[in-house]
Coordinates of C-alpha atoms and ligand atoms in Angstrom, one line a residue:
X4 CA 96.5 131.1 104.4
X5 CA 96.3 129.5 107.8
X6 CA 95.8 125.8 108.3
X7 CA 93.9 126.7 111.5
X8 CA 91.2 128.6 109.6
X9 CA 87.9 126.7 109.4
X10 CA 87.7 126.7 105.6
X11 CA 91.3 125.5 105.0
X12 CA 91.6 122.2 103.2
X13 CA 94.8 120.3 103.9
X14 CA 96.2 118.7 100.8
X15 CA 97.5 115.2 101.5
X16 CA 99.5 113.9 98.5
X17 CA 99.7 110.2 98.1
X18 CA 101.4 110.0 94.7
X19 CA 104.4 108.3 96.3
X20 CA 102.2 105.6 98.0
X21 CA 98.8 105.0 96.4
X22 CA 100.1 106.6 93.1
X23 CA 103.1 104.3 93.1
X24 CA 100.8 101.3 93.5
X25 CA 99.5 101.9 89.9
X26 CA 100.8 99.0 87.7
X27 CA 104.3 99.8 86.6
X28 CA 104.4 103.2 88.2
X29 CA 107.2 102.3 90.5
X30 CA 109.8 105.0 91.2
X31 CA 113.4 104.7 92.4
X32 CA 114.3 106.3 95.8
X33 CA 116.0 109.1 94.0
X34 CA 112.9 109.8 91.8
X35 CA 110.7 109.7 94.9
X36 CA 112.9 112.3 96.6
X37 CA 112.8 114.5 93.6
X38 CA 108.9 114.3 93.5
X39 CA 108.9 115.0 97.3
X40 CA 110.9 118.1 96.7
X41 CA 108.5 119.3 94.0
X42 CA 105.5 118.6 96.3
X43 CA 107.1 120.7 99.0
X44 CA 107.6 123.6 96.5
X45 CA 103.9 123.1 95.5
X46 CA 103.0 123.6 99.2
X47 CA 101.1 120.4 100.0
X48 CA 100.5 119.9 103.7
X49 CA 101.1 116.2 104.0
X50 CA 103.3 113.9 101.9
X51 CA 102.5 110.2 102.2
X52 CA 106.0 109.0 101.3
X53 CA 105.4 105.3 101.1
X54 CA 104.5 102.0 102.7
X55 CA 107.7 101.2 104.7
X56 CA 106.8 97.6 105.6
X57 CA 106.6 96.8 101.8
X58 CA 110.3 96.4 101.3
X59 CA 113.7 97.7 102.6
X60 CA 113.8 100.0 99.6
X61 CA 110.4 101.6 100.4
X62 CA 111.6 102.1 104.0
X63 CA 114.8 103.7 102.9
X64 CA 112.9 106.0 100.5
X65 CA 110.6 107.2 103.3
X66 CA 113.5 107.7 105.6
X67 CA 115.4 109.8 103.0
X68 CA 112.3 111.9 102.5
X69 CA 111.7 112.4 106.2
X70 CA 115.3 113.4 106.7
X71 CA 115.5 115.9 103.9
X72 CA 112.0 117.1 103.1
X73 CA 110.6 116.6 106.5
X74 CA 113.2 119.0 108.0
X75 CA 113.3 121.8 105.4
X76 CA 110.9 124.7 104.9
X77 CA 111.2 125.9 101.4
X78 CA 111.4 129.6 100.9
X79 CA 108.3 131.1 99.4
X80 CA 106.2 128.1 100.4
X81 CA 102.8 129.1 101.7
X82 CA 103.2 127.1 104.9
X83 CA 106.1 128.2 107.1
X84 CA 106.7 124.6 108.3
X85 CA 108.1 121.6 106.5
X86 CA 105.2 119.3 105.4
X87 CA 104.0 116.4 107.5
X88 CA 105.7 113.2 106.3
X89 CA 103.4 110.2 106.6
X90 CA 104.0 106.4 106.3
X91 CA 101.3 103.8 105.7
X92 CA 100.9 100.7 107.9
X93 CA 98.4 97.9 108.1
X94 CA 97.0 97.4 111.6
X95 CA 99.9 95.3 112.8
X96 CA 102.7 96.1 115.2
X97 CA 105.3 95.1 112.6
X98 CA 103.9 97.5 109.9
X99 CA 103.5 100.3 112.5
X100 CA 107.1 99.9 113.7
X101 CA 108.3 100.1 110.1
X102 CA 106.2 103.2 109.4
X103 CA 107.6 104.8 112.5
X104 CA 111.2 103.9 111.5
X105 CA 110.4 105.6 108.2
X106 CA 109.0 108.9 109.4
X107 CA 110.5 109.5 112.8
X108 CA 113.3 111.6 111.3
X109 CA 110.8 114.2 110.1
X110 CA 110.0 117.3 112.1
X111 CA 106.3 116.5 111.7
X112 CA 105.9 112.7 111.4
X113 CA 102.6 110.9 110.9
X114 CA 101.6 107.2 111.0
X115 CA 98.7 106.2 108.9
X116 CA 97.1 102.9 109.7
X117 CA 94.1 101.2 108.0
X118 CA 91.8 98.3 108.5
X119 CA 88.6 97.5 106.4
X120 CA 85.1 98.0 107.9
X121 CA 82.9 96.7 105.1
X122 CA 81.2 93.3 105.7
X123 CA 82.5 92.2 102.4
X124 CA 86.1 92.8 103.4
X125 CA 85.6 91.5 106.9
X126 CA 84.1 88.3 105.7
X127 CA 86.2 87.4 102.6
X128 CA 89.5 89.2 103.1
X129 CA 90.1 89.7 106.8
X130 CA 87.9 86.8 108.1
X131 CA 87.2 88.8 111.2
X132 CA 84.0 89.7 113.1
X133 CA 83.0 93.4 113.5
X134 CA 84.0 93.1 117.2
X135 CA 87.5 91.7 116.3
X136 CA 88.0 94.4 113.8
X137 CA 87.1 97.2 116.2
X138 CA 89.4 95.7 118.9
X139 CA 92.3 95.4 116.5
X140 CA 91.9 98.9 115.2
X141 CA 91.7 100.4 118.7
X142 CA 94.8 98.4 119.9
X143 CA 96.9 99.4 116.8
X144 CA 95.8 103.1 116.9
X145 CA 96.8 103.2 120.6
X146 CA 100.1 101.5 119.7
X147 CA 100.8 104.0 116.9
X148 CA 99.9 106.8 119.3
X149 CA 102.5 105.5 121.8
X150 CA 105.1 106.2 119.1
X151 CA 103.8 109.3 117.3
X152 CA 101.5 112.1 118.3
X153 CA 100.0 112.4 114.8
X154 CA 98.0 109.2 113.9
X155 CA 95.6 108.8 111.0
X156 CA 93.2 105.9 110.8
X157 CA 91.4 104.8 107.6
X158 CA 88.4 102.4 107.6
X159 CA 89.2 100.8 104.3
X160 CA 86.1 100.4 101.9
X161 CA 84.2 102.9 104.1
X162 CA 82.1 103.7 101.0
X163 CA 80.5 100.3 101.2
X164 CA 80.5 100.0 105.0
X165 CA 77.4 100.1 107.2
X166 CA 77.4 103.7 108.4
X167 CA 76.3 102.8 112.0
X168 CA 79.1 100.4 112.4
X169 CA 81.5 102.9 110.9
X170 CA 80.5 105.6 113.5
X171 CA 81.2 103.1 116.3
X172 CA 84.6 102.2 115.0
X173 CA 85.5 105.8 114.4
X174 CA 84.4 106.8 117.8
X175 CA 86.5 104.0 119.3
X176 CA 89.7 105.0 117.4
X177 CA 89.3 108.6 118.3
X178 CA 89.3 107.5 122.0
X179 CA 92.4 105.5 121.3
X180 CA 94.2 108.5 120.0
X181 CA 93.6 109.0 116.2
X182 CA 94.0 112.6 115.2
X183 CA 92.8 112.3 111.6
X184 CA 90.0 110.0 110.3
X185 CA 90.4 109.3 106.6
X186 CA 87.3 108.0 104.8
X187 CA 88.2 106.0 101.7
X188 CA 85.9 105.2 98.9
X189 CA 88.4 102.4 98.2
X190 CA 86.7 101.0 95.1
X191 CA 85.2 104.3 93.7
X192 CA 81.7 103.0 94.1
X193 CA 79.8 105.9 95.7
X194 CA 77.9 108.8 94.0
X195 CA 78.7 112.4 95.1
X196 CA 75.5 112.8 97.0
X197 CA 76.1 109.5 98.9
X198 CA 79.7 110.3 99.7
X199 CA 78.7 113.8 100.9
X200 CA 76.0 112.3 103.1
X201 CA 78.5 109.7 104.5
X202 CA 80.8 112.5 105.6
X203 CA 78.0 114.5 107.0
X204 CA 76.7 111.5 108.9
X205 CA 80.2 110.8 110.4
X206 CA 80.6 114.3 111.6
X207 CA 77.1 114.3 113.1
X208 CA 76.9 110.9 114.7
X209 CA 80.5 110.1 115.7
X210 CA 81.3 111.2 119.2
X211 CA 84.5 113.2 119.1
X212 CA 84.5 113.7 115.3
X213 CA 84.4 117.5 115.7
X214 CA 87.8 117.4 117.5
X215 CA 89.7 115.6 114.8
X216 CA 90.3 116.2 111.1
X217 CA 88.0 114.3 108.7
X218 CA 89.7 113.4 105.4
X219 CA 88.5 112.1 102.1
X220 CA 90.2 109.5 99.9
X221 CA 88.3 108.7 96.7
X222 CA 89.2 106.4 93.8
X223 CA 88.1 107.0 90.3
X224 CA 86.6 103.7 89.1
X225 CA 83.4 105.5 88.0
X226 CA 85.2 108.7 87.1
X227 CA 83.8 110.4 90.2
X228 CA 86.8 110.7 92.5
X229 CA 87.1 114.5 92.2
X230 CA 83.3 115.0 92.4
X231 CA 83.2 112.8 95.5
X232 CA 86.1 114.5 97.2
X233 CA 84.5 117.9 96.7
X234 CA 81.2 116.6 98.0
X235 CA 83.0 115.3 101.1
X236 CA 84.8 118.6 101.6
X237 CA 81.6 120.6 101.2
X238 CA 80.1 118.3 103.9
X239 CA 82.8 119.2 106.4
X240 CA 85.9 117.2 105.6
X241 CA 89.1 119.3 105.8
X242 CA 91.7 117.0 104.3
X243 CA 91.8 115.7 100.7
X244 CA 93.9 112.7 99.8
X245 CA 95.0 113.1 96.1
X246 CA 97.7 112.2 93.6
X247 CA 99.4 114.2 90.9
X248 CA 97.8 113.4 87.5
X249 CA 95.3 111.2 89.4
X250 CA 97.6 108.2 89.3
X251 CA 96.9 105.3 91.6
X252 CA 95.4 101.8 92.0
X253 CA 93.3 100.8 89.0
X254 CA 91.6 103.9 87.6
X255 CA 93.5 106.0 90.1
X256 CA 92.8 108.5 92.8
X257 CA 91.3 112.0 92.8
X258 CA 93.6 114.3 90.9
X259 CA 95.5 116.8 93.0
X260 CA 95.4 119.5 90.3
X261 CA 91.7 119.1 89.7
X262 CA 90.7 119.3 93.3
X263 CA 92.9 122.3 94.0
X264 CA 91.8 124.2 90.9
X265 CA 88.1 123.4 91.5
X266 CA 88.5 124.8 95.0
X267 CA 90.3 127.8 93.7
X268 CA 88.2 128.6 90.6
X269 CA 84.9 128.0 92.4
X270 CA 86.1 129.4 95.7
X271 CA 83.2 131.9 96.0
X272 CA 80.6 129.0 95.7
X273 CA 82.5 126.4 97.7
X274 CA 84.0 128.7 100.3
X275 CA 87.2 126.6 100.8
X276 CA 90.8 127.3 100.2
X277 CA 94.2 125.4 100.1
X278 CA 97.8 126.4 100.6
X279 CA 98.9 125.1 97.2
X280 CA 100.9 127.3 94.8
X281 CA 98.9 126.5 91.6
X282 CA 101.6 127.9 89.3
X283 CA 103.6 124.7 90.0
X284 CA 100.9 122.3 88.8
X285 CA 102.1 121.8 85.2
X286 CA 105.7 121.4 86.3
X287 CA 104.9 118.7 88.9
X288 CA 102.5 117.0 86.5
X289 CA 105.4 116.6 84.0
X290 CA 107.8 115.4 86.6
X291 CA 105.4 112.7 87.9
X292 CA 104.6 111.7 84.4
X293 CA 108.2 111.2 83.6
X294 CA 109.1 109.5 86.8
X295 CA 106.4 106.9 86.4
X296 CA 106.3 106.9 82.6
X297 CA 102.5 107.4 82.8
X298 CA 101.7 109.9 80.0
X299 CA 99.3 112.7 80.6
X300 CA 96.4 112.6 78.1
X301 CA 96.2 115.7 76.0
X302 CA 92.6 116.4 77.2
X303 CA 93.4 115.9 80.9
X304 CA 91.9 118.8 82.9
X305 CA 94.3 121.5 84.1
X306 CA 97.6 119.9 83.0
X307 CA 96.8 118.3 79.6
X308 CA 98.5 119.7 76.5
X309 CA 95.1 120.8 75.2
X310 CA 93.7 122.1 78.5
X311 CA 94.0 125.7 77.2
X312 CA 94.1 125.1 73.4
X313 CA 91.3 126.6 71.3
X314 CA 90.8 125.0 68.0
X315 CA 87.4 126.0 66.5
X316 CA 87.1 129.4 64.7
X317 CA 84.2 130.5 66.9
X318 CA 86.2 129.8 70.0
X319 CA 89.3 131.5 68.7
X320 CA 87.2 134.6 67.7
X321 CA 85.7 134.7 71.2
X322 CA 89.2 134.3 72.8
X323 CA 90.6 137.3 70.8
X324 CA 87.7 139.5 71.9
X325 CA 87.8 138.4 75.6
X326 CA 89.6 135.4 76.9
X327 CA 86.9 134.9 79.6
X328 CA 84.5 133.7 76.8
X329 CA 86.1 130.3 76.7
X330 CA 88.6 130.3 79.6
X331 CA 87.6 129.8 83.2
X332 CA 91.3 129.8 84.4
X333 CA 94.3 131.4 82.9
X334 CA 97.1 129.1 81.7
X335 CA 99.6 131.0 83.7
X336 CA 97.6 130.3 86.9
X337 CA 98.6 126.7 86.6
X338 CA 102.1 127.3 85.1
X339 CA 101.0 126.3 81.6
X340 CA 103.1 128.5 79.4
X341 CA 104.1 127.8 75.8
X342 CA 106.9 130.2 75.8
X343 CA 109.0 130.1 72.7
X344 CA 112.7 129.9 73.5
X345 CA 114.4 133.1 72.7
X346 CA 117.7 131.2 72.3
X347 CA 118.7 130.0 68.9
X348 CA 121.5 127.8 67.6
X349 CA 124.0 130.6 68.2
X350 CA 123.1 130.9 71.9
X351 CA 125.6 130.1 74.6
X352 CA 125.6 127.5 77.4
X353 CA 125.0 130.1 80.1
X354 CA 121.8 131.3 78.5
X355 CA 120.7 127.7 77.9
X356 CA 121.4 126.8 81.5
X357 CA 119.6 129.9 82.8
X358 CA 116.4 129.0 80.9
X359 CA 116.5 125.4 82.2
X360 CA 116.8 126.7 85.7
X361 CA 113.9 129.1 85.2
X362 CA 111.8 126.1 83.9
X363 CA 112.7 124.1 87.1
X364 CA 115.1 121.7 85.4
X365 CA 118.6 122.9 86.6
X366 CA 121.5 120.9 85.2
X367 CA 125.2 121.0 86.0
X368 CA 128.5 119.6 84.8
X369 CA 128.4 116.7 82.3
X370 CA 124.6 116.6 82.3
X371 CA 124.5 120.2 81.3
X372 CA 127.1 119.7 78.6
X373 CA 125.3 116.7 77.1
X374 CA 121.9 118.5 77.1
X375 CA 123.5 121.5 75.6
X376 CA 125.0 119.5 72.8
X377 CA 121.6 117.9 72.1
X378 CA 120.0 121.3 72.1
X379 CA 122.5 122.5 69.5
X380 CA 121.7 119.5 67.3
X381 CA 118.0 120.2 67.7
X382 CA 118.3 123.9 67.0
X383 CA 120.1 123.0 63.8
X384 CA 117.2 120.8 62.6
X385 CA 114.1 122.5 64.1
X386 CA 112.6 125.9 63.2
X387 CA 111.8 126.9 66.7
X388 CA 112.9 125.3 70.0
X389 CA 110.1 125.5 72.6
X390 CA 110.3 125.2 76.4
X391 CA 108.6 121.7 76.0
X392 CA 111.6 120.6 73.9
X393 CA 114.0 121.8 76.5
X394 CA 112.2 120.0 79.3
X395 CA 112.3 116.8 77.3
X396 CA 116.0 117.2 76.7
X397 CA 116.7 118.0 80.3
X398 CA 114.6 115.1 81.5
X399 CA 116.8 112.7 79.8
X400 CA 119.8 114.1 81.6
X401 CA 118.1 114.3 85.0
X402 CA 117.4 110.6 85.2
X403 CA 118.2 109.3 88.6
X404 CA 118.8 105.8 87.3
X405 CA 122.5 105.1 86.9
X406 CA 123.4 105.0 83.2
X407 CA 125.0 101.6 83.2
X408 CA 124.6 101.0 79.4
X409 CA 124.6 104.0 77.1
X410 CA 123.8 104.4 73.4
X411 CA 127.0 105.3 71.4
X412 CA 125.5 105.1 67.9
X413 CA 122.6 103.6 66.0
X414 CA 122.0 103.1 62.3
X415 CA 118.9 101.6 60.8
X416 CA 117.9 100.6 57.3
X417 CA 114.2 100.3 56.6
X418 CA 111.6 101.0 53.9
X419 CA 109.2 99.3 51.6
X420 CA 111.6 96.7 50.4
X421 CA 113.9 94.3 52.3
X422 CA 114.1 93.4 56.0
X423 CA 114.6 96.4 58.4
X424 CA 118.1 96.2 59.8
X425 CA 119.8 97.9 62.8
X426 CA 123.4 98.3 63.8
X427 CA 123.9 99.4 67.4
X428 CA 127.0 100.4 69.4
X429 CA 126.6 100.6 73.2
X430 CA 129.0 101.7 75.9
X431 CA 129.0 99.0 78.6
X432 CA 129.2 99.7 82.4
X433 CA 133.1 99.6 82.1
X434 CA 133.1 102.1 79.3
X435 CA 133.9 99.5 76.6
X436 CA 132.2 99.7 73.2
X437 CA 130.1 96.7 72.2
X438 CA 128.3 96.3 68.9
X439 CA 125.7 94.1 67.3
X440 CA 123.4 94.1 64.3
X441 CA 119.9 92.5 63.9
X442 CA 117.0 92.2 61.5
X443 CA 113.5 93.0 62.7
X444 CA 109.9 93.4 61.7
X445 CA 110.5 97.2 61.8
X446 CA 113.4 99.5 62.6
X447 CA 112.5 99.7 66.4
X448 CA 112.2 95.9 66.6
X449 CA 115.5 95.5 64.8
X450 CA 117.2 98.1 67.2
X451 CA 115.7 96.3 70.2
X452 CA 116.9 92.9 69.0
X453 CA 120.4 94.3 68.5
X454 CA 120.4 95.9 72.0
X455 CA 119.3 92.5 73.4
X456 CA 122.1 90.8 71.6
X457 CA 124.6 93.1 73.5
X458 CA 123.0 93.5 77.0
X459 CA 121.7 89.9 77.2
X460 CA 119.1 90.7 79.8
X461 CA 115.9 88.9 79.1
X462 CA 112.9 91.2 79.5
X463 CA 109.3 91.1 78.5
X464 CA 108.1 94.3 76.7
X465 CA 104.9 95.4 78.5
X466 CA 104.3 98.9 76.9
X467 CA 105.8 101.1 74.2
X468 CA 104.7 104.6 73.4
X469 CA 106.0 107.4 71.3
X470 CA 104.8 110.9 71.0
X471 CA 105.8 114.3 69.6
X472 CA 106.8 116.8 72.3
X473 CA 105.6 119.8 70.2
X474 CA 103.8 120.2 66.9
X475 CA 105.3 119.9 63.4
X476 CA 107.2 117.2 61.5
X477 CA 110.5 118.5 63.0
X478 CA 109.2 117.9 66.5
X479 CA 111.3 116.2 69.1
X480 CA 110.1 112.6 69.8
X481 CA 109.6 111.3 73.3
X482 CA 109.5 107.5 73.8
X483 CA 108.5 105.6 76.9
X484 CA 109.0 101.9 77.5
X485 CA 107.9 99.6 80.2
X486 CA 109.6 96.1 80.6
X487 CA 109.6 93.3 83.1
X488 CA 112.5 91.0 84.0
X489 CA 111.5 87.7 85.6
X490 CA 109.4 88.3 88.7
X491 CA 110.4 91.9 89.2
X492 CA 107.9 94.7 89.3
X493 CA 107.9 96.4 85.9
X494 CA 110.6 99.0 85.1
X495 CA 110.3 101.9 82.8
X496 CA 112.5 104.1 80.7
X497 CA 112.3 107.4 78.8
X498 CA 114.2 108.8 75.8
X499 CA 114.0 111.9 73.7
X500 CA 115.5 112.7 70.3
X501 CA 114.6 114.3 67.0
X502 CA 114.9 110.8 65.5
X503 CA 112.1 108.6 66.6
X504 CA 114.1 105.3 66.4
X505 CA 116.9 106.8 68.4
X506 CA 114.4 108.0 71.0
X507 CA 112.9 104.5 71.1
X508 CA 116.4 103.0 71.6
X509 CA 117.3 105.4 74.3
X510 CA 114.1 104.6 76.2
X511 CA 114.7 100.9 75.9
X512 CA 118.2 101.2 77.2
X513 CA 117.0 103.4 80.1
X514 CA 114.4 100.7 81.0
X515 CA 117.2 98.0 81.0
X516 CA 119.3 100.3 83.3
X517 CA 116.3 100.6 85.5
X518 CA 116.0 96.8 85.8
X519 CA 119.7 96.4 86.5
X520 CA 119.7 99.1 89.2
X521 CA 116.7 97.6 90.8
X522 CA 118.4 94.2 90.8
X523 CA 121.4 95.7 92.6
X524 CA 119.1 97.3 95.2
X525 CA 117.2 94.0 95.7
X526 CA 113.6 95.3 95.3
X527 CA 111.4 92.5 94.1
X528 CA 107.6 93.0 93.6
X529 CA 105.0 91.6 91.4
X530 CA 103.4 93.7 88.6
X531 CA 99.9 93.3 87.2
X532 CA 100.5 94.7 83.7
X533 CA 99.6 92.7 80.6
X534 CA 102.1 92.1 77.8
X535 CA 102.1 94.4 74.8
X536 CA 102.9 93.9 71.1
X537 CA 106.5 94.5 70.2
X538 CA 106.7 97.9 68.4
X539 CA 107.8 97.9 64.8
Ligands
KIV630 O1 91.9 103.2 99.0 C1 92.2 103.0 100.2 O2 91.3 102.5 100.9 C2 93.5 103.2 100.7 C3 93.7 103.2 102.1 C4 95.0 102.5 102.5 C5 93.6 104.5 102.7 O3 94.4 103.6 99.9
ZN631 ZN1 93.5 104.3 98.0

């Protein structure tokens, strides 16, 4: 697959920038680096690594990605080169300088700068005339181009902009040196035929448009982000800006896995191709879900737990006779395997470690030992241990947030009579054991109150969720928690255990560790999430 061929669609992943702007989806630098590694294995062409002017932490994360990911070609990756590493900047010298500081360590750096073109944004947000906007965009694209030879420009809210004005601005920024023109439907307002016509019009009426790459960037406010992206690509765009699991501002962005699989599955009709290794899709979906604590709905196309499940008798009958009756893609095409672990409670650590590595979750040292001990406990209680169980166990050990506080033991008393009670023992950052007991409205509430009594870190609980990793009453439980401390951006935590209260406690402690590690790195941002009921 050659990026020079006329029907090649460049996949520009913005999970680490637009995706990370989703309320509460913030990731640590280490988590971002891990996602960037997975995106490279997936074979995306461009990684938008962040918004370096947003905070010193964001800048450091982009620099780390540029230095590591932007320099390494991964063996077996469709493209021979490392991906382009891109940093976002508003149209100001300050932002563009920060973006350049972020990406310049990559072999293929890109600066992405944006300024709104719709009259609504010009009047109410920017308070600029059309002429002032054009002059600023031209000046800043030229400035970015003086630093970096790969410059992308986005006319924000293009979907609601006057097309004639848009063509003028785009022609001017091409002259100033822009090499990619990204057309955002910032508020997810357009219909597929309108968005396709917008792209067609840009290619036809913008002088110089045929010499640059036209890109699409669609939001999902009306559930049309993927349809609009495909319409834009069919009209001649050759870059799609997408996020894993469709995470992003408000209703999110076009989902990477849906755009890629639509192009692949309907290739004969659409006549386009990408360089993505689709067998990595489920794996990266899980990684991004875990790193952001945004669960993947079971009915999510391509990567949802039920995307390849067949429940009704008629469907099952058809599937047995010929899988094509009800399956347009094979689960293995997207890496969705439900392999039963051939290991049992008598299996050794080497076999366990080998399977984790095959699943893409390699562990070493103490982390391997801890996960192995958890696996043994689980294998004792659970009939069959599945790959999904293993991934959940490994995920707990692969957290990139320092384990400042750790659960030593937990005991709860609950039932139909009396007040639920929890006794908790935690290991503090110096390794000392601290204990507390508390009453609550339910066992989780009691456990959280006892933990609060020890850690003494006031947080507001924004979200709490618990789900079973696999089927059956003996399934491993996976809990996710989102909290906020003072004015910080929200922090999340994840915990897995065969006991749901223990899983909930682990997740809560992980979220407190997240807050504390963020405090020490000084990243302060505001969140927009609304408070949630305390779980019981
Ligand atoms: O949605 C949008 O307009 C954006 C731009 C910064 C490209 O995310
Ligand atoms: Zn966006």
